Structures are given as C-alpha cells and as structure tokens.
Short mmCIF file of C-alpha atoms and ligand atoms in Angstrom, two decimals:
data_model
loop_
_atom_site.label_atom_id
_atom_site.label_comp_id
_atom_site.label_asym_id
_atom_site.label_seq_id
_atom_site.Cartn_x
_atom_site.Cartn_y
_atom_site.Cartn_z
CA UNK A 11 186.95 180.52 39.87
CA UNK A 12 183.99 181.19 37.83
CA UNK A 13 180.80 179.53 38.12
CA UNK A 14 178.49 178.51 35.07
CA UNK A 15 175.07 178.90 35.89
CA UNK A 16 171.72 179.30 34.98
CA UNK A 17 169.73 182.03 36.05
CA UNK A 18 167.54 180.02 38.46
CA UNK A 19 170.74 179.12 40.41
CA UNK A 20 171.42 182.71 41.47
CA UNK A 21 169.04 183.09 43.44
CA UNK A 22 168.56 179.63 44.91
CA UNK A 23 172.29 179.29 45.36
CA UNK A 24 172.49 183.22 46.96
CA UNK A 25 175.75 183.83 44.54
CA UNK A 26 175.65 187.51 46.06
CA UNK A 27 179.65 188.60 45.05
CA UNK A 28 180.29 185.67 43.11
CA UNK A 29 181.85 185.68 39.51
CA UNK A 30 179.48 183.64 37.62
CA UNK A 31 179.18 182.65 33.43
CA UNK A 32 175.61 182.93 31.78
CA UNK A 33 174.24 182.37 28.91
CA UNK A 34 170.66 183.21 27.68
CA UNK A 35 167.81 184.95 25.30
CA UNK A 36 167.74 188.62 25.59
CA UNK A 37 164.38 189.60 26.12
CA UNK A 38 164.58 193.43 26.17
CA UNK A 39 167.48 196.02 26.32
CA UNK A 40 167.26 199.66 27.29
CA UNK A 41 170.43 202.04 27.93
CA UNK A 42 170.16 204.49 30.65
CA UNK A 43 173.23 207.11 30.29
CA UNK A 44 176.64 205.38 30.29
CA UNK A 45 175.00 201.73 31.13
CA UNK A 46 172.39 199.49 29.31
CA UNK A 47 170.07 196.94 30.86
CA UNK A 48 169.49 193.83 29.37
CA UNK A 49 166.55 191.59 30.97
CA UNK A 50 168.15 187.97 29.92
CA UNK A 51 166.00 185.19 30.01
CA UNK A 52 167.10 181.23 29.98
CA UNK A 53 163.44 179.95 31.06
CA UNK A 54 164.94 178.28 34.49
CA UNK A 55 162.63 180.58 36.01
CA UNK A 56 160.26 183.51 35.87
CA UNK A 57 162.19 185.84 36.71
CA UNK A 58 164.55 187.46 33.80
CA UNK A 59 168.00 188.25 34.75
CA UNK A 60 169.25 192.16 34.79
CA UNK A 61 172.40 192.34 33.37
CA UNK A 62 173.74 195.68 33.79
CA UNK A 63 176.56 196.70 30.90
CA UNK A 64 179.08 199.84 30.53
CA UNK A 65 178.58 200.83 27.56
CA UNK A 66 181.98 200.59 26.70
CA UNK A 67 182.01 196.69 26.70
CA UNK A 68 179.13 196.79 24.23
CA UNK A 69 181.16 198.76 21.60
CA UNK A 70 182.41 195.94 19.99
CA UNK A 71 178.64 194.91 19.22
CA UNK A 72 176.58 198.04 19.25
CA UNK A 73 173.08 198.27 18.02
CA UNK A 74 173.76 194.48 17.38
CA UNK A 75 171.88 193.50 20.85
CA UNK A 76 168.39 193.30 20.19
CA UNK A 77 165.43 191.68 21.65
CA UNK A 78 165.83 188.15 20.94
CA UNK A 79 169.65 187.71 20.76
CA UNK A 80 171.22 184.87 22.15
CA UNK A 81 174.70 185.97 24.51
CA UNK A 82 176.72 184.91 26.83
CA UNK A 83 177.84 187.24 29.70
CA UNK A 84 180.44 187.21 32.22
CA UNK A 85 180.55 189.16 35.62
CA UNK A 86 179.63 189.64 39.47
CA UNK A 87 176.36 188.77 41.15
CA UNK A 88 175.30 192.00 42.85
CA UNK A 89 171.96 192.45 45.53
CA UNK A 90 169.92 194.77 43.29
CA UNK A 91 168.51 198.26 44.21
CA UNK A 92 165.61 197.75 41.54
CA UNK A 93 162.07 196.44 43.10
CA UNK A 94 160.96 193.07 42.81
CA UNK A 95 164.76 191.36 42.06
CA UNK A 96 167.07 190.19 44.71
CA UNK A 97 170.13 190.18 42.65
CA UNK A 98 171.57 191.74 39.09
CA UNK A 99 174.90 190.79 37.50
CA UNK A 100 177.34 193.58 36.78
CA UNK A 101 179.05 192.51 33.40
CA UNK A 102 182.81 192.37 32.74
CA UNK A 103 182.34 190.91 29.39
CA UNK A 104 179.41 190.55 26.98
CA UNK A 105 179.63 188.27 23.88
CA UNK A 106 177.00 187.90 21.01
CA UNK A 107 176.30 184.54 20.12
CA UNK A 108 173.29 184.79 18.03
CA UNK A 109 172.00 187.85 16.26
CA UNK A 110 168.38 188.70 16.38
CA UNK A 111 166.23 191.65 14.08
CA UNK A 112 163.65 193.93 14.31
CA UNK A 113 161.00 191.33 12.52
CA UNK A 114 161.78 188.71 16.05
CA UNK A 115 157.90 188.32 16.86
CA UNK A 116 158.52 188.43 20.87
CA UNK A 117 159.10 191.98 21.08
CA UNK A 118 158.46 193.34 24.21
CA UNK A 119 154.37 193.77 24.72
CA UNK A 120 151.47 191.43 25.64
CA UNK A 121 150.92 188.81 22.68
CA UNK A 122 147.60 186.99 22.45
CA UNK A 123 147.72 183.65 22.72
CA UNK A 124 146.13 183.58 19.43
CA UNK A 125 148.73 185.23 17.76
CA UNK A 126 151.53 183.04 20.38
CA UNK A 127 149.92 179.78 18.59
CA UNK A 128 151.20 180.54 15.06
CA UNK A 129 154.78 180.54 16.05
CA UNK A 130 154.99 177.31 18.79
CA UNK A 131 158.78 177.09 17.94
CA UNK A 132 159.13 180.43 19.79
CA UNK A 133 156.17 181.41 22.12
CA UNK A 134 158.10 179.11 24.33
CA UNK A 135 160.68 181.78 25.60
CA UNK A 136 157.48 183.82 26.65
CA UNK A 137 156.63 183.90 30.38
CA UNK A 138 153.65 181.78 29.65
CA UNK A 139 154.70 179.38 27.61
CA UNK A 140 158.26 178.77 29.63
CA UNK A 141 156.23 178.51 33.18
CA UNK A 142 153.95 176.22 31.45
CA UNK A 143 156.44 174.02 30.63
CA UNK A 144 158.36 173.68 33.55
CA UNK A 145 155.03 173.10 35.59
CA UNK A 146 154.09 170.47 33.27
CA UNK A 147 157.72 168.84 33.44
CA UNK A 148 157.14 169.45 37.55
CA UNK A 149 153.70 167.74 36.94
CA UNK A 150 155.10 164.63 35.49
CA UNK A 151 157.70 163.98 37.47
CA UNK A 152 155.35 163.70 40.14
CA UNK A 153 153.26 161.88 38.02
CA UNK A 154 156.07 159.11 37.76
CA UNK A 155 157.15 159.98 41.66
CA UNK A 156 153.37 158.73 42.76
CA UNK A 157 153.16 155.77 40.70
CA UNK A 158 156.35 154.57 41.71
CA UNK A 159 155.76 154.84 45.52
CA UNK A 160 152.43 153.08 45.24
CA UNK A 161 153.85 150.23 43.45
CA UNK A 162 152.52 150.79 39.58
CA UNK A 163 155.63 149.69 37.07
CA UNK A 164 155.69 151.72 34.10
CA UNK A 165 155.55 149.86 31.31
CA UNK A 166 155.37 151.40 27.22
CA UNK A 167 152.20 150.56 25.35
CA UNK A 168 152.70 150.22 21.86
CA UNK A 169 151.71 153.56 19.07
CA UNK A 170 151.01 151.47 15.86
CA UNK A 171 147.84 148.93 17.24
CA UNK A 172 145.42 146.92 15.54
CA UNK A 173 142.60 147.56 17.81
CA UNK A 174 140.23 150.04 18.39
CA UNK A 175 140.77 150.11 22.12
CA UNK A 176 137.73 152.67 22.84
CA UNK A 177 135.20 151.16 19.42
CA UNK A 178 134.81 154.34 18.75
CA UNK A 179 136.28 154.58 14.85
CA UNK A 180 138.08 157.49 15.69
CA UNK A 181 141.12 156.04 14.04
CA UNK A 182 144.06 157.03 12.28
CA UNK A 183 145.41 154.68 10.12
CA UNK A 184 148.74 154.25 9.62
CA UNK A 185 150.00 153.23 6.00
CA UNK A 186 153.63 152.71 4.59
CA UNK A 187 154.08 154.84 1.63
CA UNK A 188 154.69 152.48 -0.73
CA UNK A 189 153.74 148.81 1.21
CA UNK A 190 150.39 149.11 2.04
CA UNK A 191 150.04 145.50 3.48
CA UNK A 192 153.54 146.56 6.03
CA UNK A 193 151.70 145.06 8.90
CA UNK A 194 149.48 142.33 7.09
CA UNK A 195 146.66 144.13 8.76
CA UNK A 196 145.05 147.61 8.97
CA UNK A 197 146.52 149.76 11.82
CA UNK A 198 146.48 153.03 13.30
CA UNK A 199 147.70 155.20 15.99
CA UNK A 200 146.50 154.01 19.26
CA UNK A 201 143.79 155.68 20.83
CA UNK A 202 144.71 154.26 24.32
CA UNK A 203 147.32 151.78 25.73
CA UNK A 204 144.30 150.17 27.62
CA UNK A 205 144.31 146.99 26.36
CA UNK A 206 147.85 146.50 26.04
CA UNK A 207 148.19 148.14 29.83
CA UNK A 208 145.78 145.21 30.71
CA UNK A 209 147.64 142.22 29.47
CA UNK A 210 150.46 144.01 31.54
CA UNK A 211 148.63 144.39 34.85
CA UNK A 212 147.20 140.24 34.42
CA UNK A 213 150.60 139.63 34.74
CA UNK A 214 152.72 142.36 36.65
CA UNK A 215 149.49 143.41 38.99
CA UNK A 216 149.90 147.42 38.89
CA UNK A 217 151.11 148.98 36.02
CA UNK A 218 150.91 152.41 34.18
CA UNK A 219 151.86 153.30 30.50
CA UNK A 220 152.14 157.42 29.74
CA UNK A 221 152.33 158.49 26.13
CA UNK A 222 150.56 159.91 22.89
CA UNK A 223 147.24 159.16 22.02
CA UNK A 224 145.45 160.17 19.04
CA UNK A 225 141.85 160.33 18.45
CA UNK A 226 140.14 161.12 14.52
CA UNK A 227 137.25 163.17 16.27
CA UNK A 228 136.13 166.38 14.43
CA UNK A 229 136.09 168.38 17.65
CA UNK A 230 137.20 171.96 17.36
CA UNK A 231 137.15 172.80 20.58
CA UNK A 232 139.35 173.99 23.56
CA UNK A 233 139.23 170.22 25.06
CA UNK A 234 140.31 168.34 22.55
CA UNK A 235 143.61 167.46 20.83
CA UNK A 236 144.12 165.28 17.53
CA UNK A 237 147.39 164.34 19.74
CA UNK A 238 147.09 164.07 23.11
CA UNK A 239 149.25 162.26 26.00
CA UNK A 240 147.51 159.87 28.36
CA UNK A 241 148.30 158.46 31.46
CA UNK A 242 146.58 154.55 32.28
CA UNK A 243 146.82 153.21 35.14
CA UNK A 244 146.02 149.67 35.31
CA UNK A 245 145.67 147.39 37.90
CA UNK A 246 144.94 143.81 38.51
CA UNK A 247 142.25 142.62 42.06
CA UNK A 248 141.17 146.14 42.37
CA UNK A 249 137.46 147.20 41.60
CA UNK A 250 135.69 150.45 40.17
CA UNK A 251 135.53 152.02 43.55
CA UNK A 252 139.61 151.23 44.34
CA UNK A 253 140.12 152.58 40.95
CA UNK A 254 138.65 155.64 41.59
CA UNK A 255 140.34 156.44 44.89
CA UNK A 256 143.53 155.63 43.68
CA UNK A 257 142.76 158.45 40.60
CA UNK A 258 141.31 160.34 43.25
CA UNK A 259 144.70 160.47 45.26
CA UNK A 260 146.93 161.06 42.04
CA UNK A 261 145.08 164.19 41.65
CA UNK A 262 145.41 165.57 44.72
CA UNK A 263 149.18 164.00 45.08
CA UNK A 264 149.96 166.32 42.19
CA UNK A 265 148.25 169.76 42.90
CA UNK A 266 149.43 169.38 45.99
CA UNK A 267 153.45 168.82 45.20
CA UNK A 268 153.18 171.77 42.83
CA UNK A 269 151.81 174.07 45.40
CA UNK A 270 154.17 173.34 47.87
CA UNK A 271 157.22 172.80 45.42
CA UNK A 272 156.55 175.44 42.85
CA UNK A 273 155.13 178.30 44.13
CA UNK A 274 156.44 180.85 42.28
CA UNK A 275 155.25 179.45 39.26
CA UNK A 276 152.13 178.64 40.63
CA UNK A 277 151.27 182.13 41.53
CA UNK A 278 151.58 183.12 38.43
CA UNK A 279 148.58 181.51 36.99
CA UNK A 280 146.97 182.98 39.68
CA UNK A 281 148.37 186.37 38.82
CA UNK A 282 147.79 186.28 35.11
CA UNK A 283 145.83 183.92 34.19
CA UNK A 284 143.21 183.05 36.04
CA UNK A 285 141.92 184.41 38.98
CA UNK A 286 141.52 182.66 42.89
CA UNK A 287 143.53 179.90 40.86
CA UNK A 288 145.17 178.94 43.85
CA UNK A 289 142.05 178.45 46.21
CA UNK A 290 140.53 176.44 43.14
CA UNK A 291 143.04 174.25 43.20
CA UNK A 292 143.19 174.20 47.10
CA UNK A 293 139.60 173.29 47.19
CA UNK A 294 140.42 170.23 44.53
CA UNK A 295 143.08 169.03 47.02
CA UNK A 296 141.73 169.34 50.07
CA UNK A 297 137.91 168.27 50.05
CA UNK A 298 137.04 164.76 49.28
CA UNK A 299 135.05 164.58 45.73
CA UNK A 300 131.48 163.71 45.74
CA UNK A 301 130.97 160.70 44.24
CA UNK A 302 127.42 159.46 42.81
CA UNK A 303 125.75 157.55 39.98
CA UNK A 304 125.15 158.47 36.48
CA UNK A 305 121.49 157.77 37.18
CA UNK A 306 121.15 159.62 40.23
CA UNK A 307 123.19 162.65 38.24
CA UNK A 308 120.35 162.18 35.61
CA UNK A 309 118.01 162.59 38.57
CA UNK A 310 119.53 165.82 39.84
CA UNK A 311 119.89 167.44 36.48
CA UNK A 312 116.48 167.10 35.82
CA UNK A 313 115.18 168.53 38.75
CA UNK A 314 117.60 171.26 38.39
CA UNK A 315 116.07 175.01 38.16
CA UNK A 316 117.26 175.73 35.16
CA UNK A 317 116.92 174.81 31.72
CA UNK A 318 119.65 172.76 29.60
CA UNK A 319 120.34 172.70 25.80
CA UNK A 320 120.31 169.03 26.17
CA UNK A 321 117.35 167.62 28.04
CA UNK A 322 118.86 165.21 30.95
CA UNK A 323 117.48 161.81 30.41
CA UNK A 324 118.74 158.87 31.41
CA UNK A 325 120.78 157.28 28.37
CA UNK A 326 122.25 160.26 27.31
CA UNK A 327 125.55 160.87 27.57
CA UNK A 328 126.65 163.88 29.96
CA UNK A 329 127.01 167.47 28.03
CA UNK A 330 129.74 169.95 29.26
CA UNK A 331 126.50 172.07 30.80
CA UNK A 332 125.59 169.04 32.64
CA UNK A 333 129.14 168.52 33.93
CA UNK A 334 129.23 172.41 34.96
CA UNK A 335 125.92 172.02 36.52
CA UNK A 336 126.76 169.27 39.14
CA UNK A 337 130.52 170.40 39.67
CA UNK A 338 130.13 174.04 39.94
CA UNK A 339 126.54 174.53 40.69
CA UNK A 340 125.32 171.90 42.93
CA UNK A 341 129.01 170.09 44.82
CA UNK A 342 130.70 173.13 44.29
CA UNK A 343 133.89 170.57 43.93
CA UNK A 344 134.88 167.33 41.73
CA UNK A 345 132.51 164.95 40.99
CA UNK A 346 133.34 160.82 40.54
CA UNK A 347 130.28 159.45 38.63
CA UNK A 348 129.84 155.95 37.93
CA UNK A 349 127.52 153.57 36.00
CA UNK A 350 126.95 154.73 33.09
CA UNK A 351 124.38 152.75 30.44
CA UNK A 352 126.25 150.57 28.53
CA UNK A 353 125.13 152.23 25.45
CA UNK A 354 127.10 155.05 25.58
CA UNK A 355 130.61 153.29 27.04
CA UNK A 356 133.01 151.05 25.52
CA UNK A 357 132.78 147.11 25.36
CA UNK A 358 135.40 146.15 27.90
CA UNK A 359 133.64 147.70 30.69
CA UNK A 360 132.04 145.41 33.33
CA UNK A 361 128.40 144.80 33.07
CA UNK A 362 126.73 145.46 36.44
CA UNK A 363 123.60 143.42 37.74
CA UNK A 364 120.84 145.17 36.45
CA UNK A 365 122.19 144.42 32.45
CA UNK A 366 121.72 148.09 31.94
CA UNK A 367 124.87 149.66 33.14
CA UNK A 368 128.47 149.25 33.67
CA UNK A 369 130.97 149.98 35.91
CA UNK A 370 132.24 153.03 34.34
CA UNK A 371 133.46 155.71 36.06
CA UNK A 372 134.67 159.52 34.74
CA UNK A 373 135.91 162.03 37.51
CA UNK A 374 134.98 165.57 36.49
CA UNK A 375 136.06 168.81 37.69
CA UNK A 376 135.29 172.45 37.93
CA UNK A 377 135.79 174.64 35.06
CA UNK A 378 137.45 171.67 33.33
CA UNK A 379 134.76 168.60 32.59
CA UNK A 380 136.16 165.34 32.52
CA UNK A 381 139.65 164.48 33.41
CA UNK A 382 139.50 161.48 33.72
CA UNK A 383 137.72 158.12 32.06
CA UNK A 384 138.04 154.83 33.74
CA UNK A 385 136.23 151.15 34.52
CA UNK A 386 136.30 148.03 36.06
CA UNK A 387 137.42 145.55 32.85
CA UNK A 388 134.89 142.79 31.62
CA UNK A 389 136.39 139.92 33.22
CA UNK A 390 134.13 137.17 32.66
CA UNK A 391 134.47 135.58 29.05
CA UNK A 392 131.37 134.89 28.17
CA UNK A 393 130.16 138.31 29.08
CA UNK A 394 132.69 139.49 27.21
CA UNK A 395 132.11 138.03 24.16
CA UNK A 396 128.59 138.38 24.08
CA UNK A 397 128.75 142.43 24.54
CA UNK A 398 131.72 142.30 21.89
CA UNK A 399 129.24 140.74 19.51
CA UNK A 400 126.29 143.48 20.96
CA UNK A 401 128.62 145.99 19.75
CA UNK A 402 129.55 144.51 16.66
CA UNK A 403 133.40 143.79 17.22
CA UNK A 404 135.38 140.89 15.53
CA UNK A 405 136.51 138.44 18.08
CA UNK A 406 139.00 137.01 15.99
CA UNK A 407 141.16 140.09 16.14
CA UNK A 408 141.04 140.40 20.05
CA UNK A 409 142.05 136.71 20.96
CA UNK A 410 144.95 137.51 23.05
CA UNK A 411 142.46 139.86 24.80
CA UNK A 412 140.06 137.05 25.32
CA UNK A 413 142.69 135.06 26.15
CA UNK A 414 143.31 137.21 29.19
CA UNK A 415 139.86 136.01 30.83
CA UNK A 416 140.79 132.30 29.48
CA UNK A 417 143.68 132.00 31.44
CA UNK A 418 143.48 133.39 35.25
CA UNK A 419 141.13 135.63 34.26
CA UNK A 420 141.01 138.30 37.86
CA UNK A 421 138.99 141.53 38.72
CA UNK A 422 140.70 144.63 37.20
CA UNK A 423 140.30 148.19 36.45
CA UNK A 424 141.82 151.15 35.57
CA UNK A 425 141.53 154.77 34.00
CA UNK A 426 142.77 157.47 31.84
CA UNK A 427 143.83 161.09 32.87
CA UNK A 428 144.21 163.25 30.29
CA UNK A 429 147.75 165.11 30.73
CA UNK A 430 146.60 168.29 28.88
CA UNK A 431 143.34 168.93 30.42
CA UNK A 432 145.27 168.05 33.69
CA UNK A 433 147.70 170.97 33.03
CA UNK A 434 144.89 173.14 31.49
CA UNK A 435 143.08 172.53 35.06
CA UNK A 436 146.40 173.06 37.10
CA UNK A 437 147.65 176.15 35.38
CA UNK A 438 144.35 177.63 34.44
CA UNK A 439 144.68 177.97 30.75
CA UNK A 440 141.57 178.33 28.80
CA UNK A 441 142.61 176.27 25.77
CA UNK A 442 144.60 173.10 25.40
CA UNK A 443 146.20 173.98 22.68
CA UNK A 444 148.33 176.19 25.25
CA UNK A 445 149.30 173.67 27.10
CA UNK A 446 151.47 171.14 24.51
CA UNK A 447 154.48 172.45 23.04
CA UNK A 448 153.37 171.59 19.37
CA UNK A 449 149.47 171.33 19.24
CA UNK A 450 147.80 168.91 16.91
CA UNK A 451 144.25 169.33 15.98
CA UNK A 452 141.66 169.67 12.93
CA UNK A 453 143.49 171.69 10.15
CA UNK A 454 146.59 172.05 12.14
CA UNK A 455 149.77 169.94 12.27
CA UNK A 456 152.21 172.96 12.30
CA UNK A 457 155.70 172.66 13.13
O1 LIG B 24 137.65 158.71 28.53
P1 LIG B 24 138.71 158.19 27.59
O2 LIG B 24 138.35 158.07 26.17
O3 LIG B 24 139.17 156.80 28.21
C1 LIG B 24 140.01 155.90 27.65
O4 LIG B 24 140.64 156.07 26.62
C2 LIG B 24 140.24 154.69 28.49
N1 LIG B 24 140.74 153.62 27.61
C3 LIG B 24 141.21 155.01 29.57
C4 LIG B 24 141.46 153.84 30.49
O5 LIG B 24 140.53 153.38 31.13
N2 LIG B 24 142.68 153.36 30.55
O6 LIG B 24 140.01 159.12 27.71
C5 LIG B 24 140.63 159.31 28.96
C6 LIG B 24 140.95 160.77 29.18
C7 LIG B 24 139.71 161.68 29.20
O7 LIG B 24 139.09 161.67 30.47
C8 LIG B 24 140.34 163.02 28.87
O8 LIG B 24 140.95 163.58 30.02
C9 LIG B 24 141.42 162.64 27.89
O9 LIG B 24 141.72 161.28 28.10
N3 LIG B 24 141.01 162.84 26.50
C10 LIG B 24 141.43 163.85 25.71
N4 LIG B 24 142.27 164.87 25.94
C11 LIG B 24 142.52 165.71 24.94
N5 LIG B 24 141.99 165.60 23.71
C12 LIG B 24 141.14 164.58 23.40
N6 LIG B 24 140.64 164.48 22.18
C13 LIG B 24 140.82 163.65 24.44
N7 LIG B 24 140.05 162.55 24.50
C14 LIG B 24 140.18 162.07 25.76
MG1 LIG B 25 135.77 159.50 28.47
#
C-alpha cells in the first residue's frame, strides 16, 4: 500500500517506515558521493522535503534535475540524522515530470523582494511568498469562521456599480469595447460593497460581503493597492460604538487563531521578517485598544513634544506621523478614533449633535496606520439628503438608497478592514504589494 501525500502530511501524520508517493518543485540538489539530496518543496509547509537518491536511480535523468524541476518520487519515510528535520524519504524511484534550466530565477540564494515582484507567477514557491499565502488562506478562513459564529450571512456585493460608494472620484470606469452605453449609465469598479452591504443588513440584520475593491488614487506607496480585497461588515440596530467592538473582536479573533493554529508559520515572520513579531501581535490581542475622539487626538498631537510635517489642527485629516504618534508613541497599542469632521468623511455617515462631526470611526494600529474605516449610516432621510446635496451628490441616482430610510428606516453601522494591510500587519511585511499574489497598482498590472 502506498500512500500519496503531500509533504505537510509526513510529519503531521508521523509516516516514519511508511511507503509514501510525492510529488513536488525541486528547490535545490546536491550529490554527496554515491547519493544526491534533493530539498523538494510542494508549499504545504515550510519545511522542504529531503529526498535522498542512489545515484543509480537518477541515471536515467542525469544532470536533467535541476533547481526548479517538477518530479514525482517514490520511497520510505525515514527519521532523519540531519538537524532541524524529523524525517527524510529514501527514494526507490525518481521520475522527471517537468524540466527546469539554469536561467529558473529561484536559484538557491536570498532574492529581494524587489527583484521577487517582477516574476509574481513564481516568487510564490519561495519560502516567503508560499508561508504568506497559506497564512492569508488561514486568515480568511477564520475570517469566514468568526462571522459565521456571530451570526453575519455573507452575502456578494456587486463589482460593476453605479455609485461612488466613498464620493471620493476615485473611480474606474468600466466601458464595453465597442457598446459604450452597455449599462445605460456610467459605471465602474466598486470602491466598496457598502451600500449594497446596507440594503442587505435593512433586511437580513448582520451581513458581510468580502471581495475586490478598486480605488483610482495616485498613491505610490507601500499601503495602497489599485486592487485591493475588503471585508464589510454590516449590521442593522447596532451603533458606532457596537461597531467598533465587534471590529475590535475580529481582530483579535484572528491573530489569535493564527498564533495558536499556525505557529510554525508564524514564527517565521518573526524569524525573518520582522523582529518581536510575535509579542507585537500578542500585545494587539491581548490589551484592549484605546479608544478616543478625533478631537481629543487633535488635542494630544498638538501638545505632543515633537514637531510634525503636518501641523495637527482640528479639520485635518490624520497623517501616517500622526497615526504613529498616538499608536506607537503615546498608547503604545491600537487606537479606535471616532468623530471625525464631516468634511473630511463620506456622506452616509451619521451626523452627530454638534453638526460638526460624524460618527466615523477608523481603528489604527502600530506600524501599520489604519486598518480599518467604519460608521454609523445616516439613517434619518432628511439628514440624508440634505448632506448628499452639501456634498454635491445626485439624489436621483441613489433612490433605492434613500429608499432604505423611507421604508423602516433603523440604526446601522458597519466598517471596512482592509485584507492586505491586515496580512501586511499579521505577517510583518513592509509592503503590500507582498502580500497579494498578483499586485495591482500605478504603472503595474503585470501578470
Ligand atoms: O476607509 P475606507 O475607504 O472605508 C470604506 O470603504 C467604507 N465604505 C467601509 C465600510 O464602512 N463598509 O476603506 C476601508 C479599509 C481601510 O481602512 C484600509 O484598510 C483599506 O480598506 N484600504 C486600502 N487597502 C489597500 N489599498 C488601498 N488603496 C486602500 N484603501 C482602503
Ligand atoms: Mg478610511
């Protein structure tokens, strides 16, 4: 009987003496005397596989083995005498699938990420890239897992829109090549499934939509994508503070399930990538965040005893040195600010008392800025409609939004997390384009 498994399984499964089938990337060879070693790699894990080969069985395709290969190996699990692997696999049979060459741009050495960003299709069988993408799967899942348990439906927000769900103009329009009335209408790529998540939640109560987003801004920077996926969570009698708990839990629900659940992954970021990673991310899960107002934050920045780029005052929006200031200067942990002027925020937010601010609320974190962006929803129609017409957007095309507070209008909220900078924050890495298999931003749309 001979097992087919993946690399991952050995050790979980303790196949010590078992025959066992594999199949994977070689991602270095070296012969030693009358045996070679290949380290094989199929990205289940971290760790690579040593397959250890007579000679002899590799006659059939000498030299033809390279870094990069693709083969499929038969043999016996064996406990290993090398450090720092529990088991190797003794080979009976080796077969070539795919052939590799001496230009394959993985050879063995250190790549910059730089250099891993021009080939996406293959920086993926790196250590990096592959634990990356398994924590971000591991991420998701729980993602799904915590919504799920506290009662949010997942519903699928539509990618072609109408609206300009933030009123920001930073649209993409989306034409047919040779129709350009298709839709009637001018549309675009969504920039968030908010309002659509909304019309959702004033029906179904809690719901949550999780897919691309795409914003037109002319950021070049290492916190901003062209395509980026979102998570909304939307819910119907909840209010800003609610909201923000509920983010506040989601965050710490899934740091929390990757520490205990993927710790050898984990570590790595710690190991490589950035260091005390772990604690970091202990601290984010373990301490409650501080929460205050924007103009309280405004107070505090200014009295700060240091100087900023951008004077704090009150109106402004916050700068990335502001957000460092009060999360890694002053709280030393993540910060939930909320009430934001209303010049600076989007028109669906809910005006507060004093006419000045709403009830906006972004949660910021060390190292990392803002992760998320969220409000309590505008649910009184006349208010509504009088700050749509403050910031100069067309009622007619948002009637079924309107309608929303026509027709059993209730208190709602909700907020966006940012998956990449969620993954950048989790696994350390310094740029987001590091963190999405295929990165989109200015200039760059590659593979
Ligand atoms: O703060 P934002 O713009 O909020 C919204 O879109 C709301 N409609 C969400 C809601 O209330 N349902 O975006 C939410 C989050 C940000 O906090 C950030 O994490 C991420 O989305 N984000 C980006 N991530 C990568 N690249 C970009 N260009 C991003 N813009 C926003
Ligand atoms: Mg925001």
């Amino acid at each position: 009987m001979m097992f087919t498994v993946r690399v991952i399984d050995i050790t979980k499964n303790h196949m010590q003496d078992m025959p066992v089938h594999i199949s994977g990337w070689v991602r270095s060879i070296r012969t030693m005397g009358s045996v070679s070693f290949i380290s094989l790699g199929d990205q289940s894990c971290l760790q690579p596989l040593q397959v250890v080969v007579d000679n002899e069985l590799l006659s059939e395709t000498t030299g033809a083995i390279k870094t990069g290969s693709s083969v499929s190996v038969e043999g016996t699990v064996m406990a290993s005498p090398a450090k720092g692997q529990l088991y190797e696999l003794r080979a009976d049979t080796v077969q070539l699938l795919g052939a590799s060459d001496d230009n394959y741009p993985l050879q063995k050495k250190r790549h910059s990420f730089e250099f891993l960003r021009t080939i996406p299709h293959l920086r993926v069988r790196s250590n990096t890239f592959s634990t990356i993408m398994r924590i971000r799967h591991a991420a998701l899942m729980a993602i799904h897992r915590f919504c799920d348990e506290e009662q949010f439906i997942y519903v699928q927000t539509p990618i072609i829109t109408q609206a300009d769900a933030e009123g920001a103009g930073e649209l993409f329009q989306v034409v047919h090549k040779k129709n350009e009335d298709f839709f009637g209408a001018p549309s675009y790529l969504t920039v968030s499934g908010q309002l659509a998540a909304e019309a959702m939640a004033c029906s179904l109560g809690r719901v949550y939509t999780l897919g691309p987003t795409f914003r037109a801004e002319n950021s070049n920077t290492s916190r901003h994508l062209s395509e980026f996926w979102m998570l909304e969570l939307e819910a119907a009698f909840v209010n800003l503070f609610d909201n923000h708990t509920i983010a506040e839990r989601l965050i710490k629900y899934v740091i929390c399930t990757l520490l205990d659940n993927h710790q050898e992954d984990m570590e790595f970021f710690s190991r490589y990538i950035k260091k005390n990673h772990i604690d970091e991310l202990q601290n984010i899960a373990n301490t409650p965040f501080e929460r205050i107002e924007y103009s309280d934050a405004i107070t505090l920045l200014s009295k700060a005893k240091r100087s900023f780029e951008f004077k704090p005052t009150w109106g402004i929006d916050l700068q990335s040195e502001h957000e460092r200031y009060l999360t890694e200067e002053l709280f030393k942990k993540p910060v939930v600010v909320t009430n934001y002027p209303k010049g600076i925020k989007a028109f669906y937010m809910r005006m507060n008392d004093d006419e000045k601010t709403v009830a906006a609320v972004d949660i910021l974190l060390p190292a990392f800025g803002e992760i998320v962006g969220g409000s309590q929803r505008e649910e009184r129609l006349d208010v509504l409609i009088k700050r749509m017409k403050e910031c100069g957007i067309d009622q007619q095309e948002y009637g079924w939004y309107l309608d929303l507070r026509r027709y059993g209008s209730v208190e709602h909220s909700g907020f966006g997390l940012g998956i990449e900078r969620f993954i950048q924050c989790i696994t350390g890495m310094a740029n987001i384009r590091d963190v999405i298999p295929f990165p989109r931003s200015v200039g760059q749309a590659f593979a």
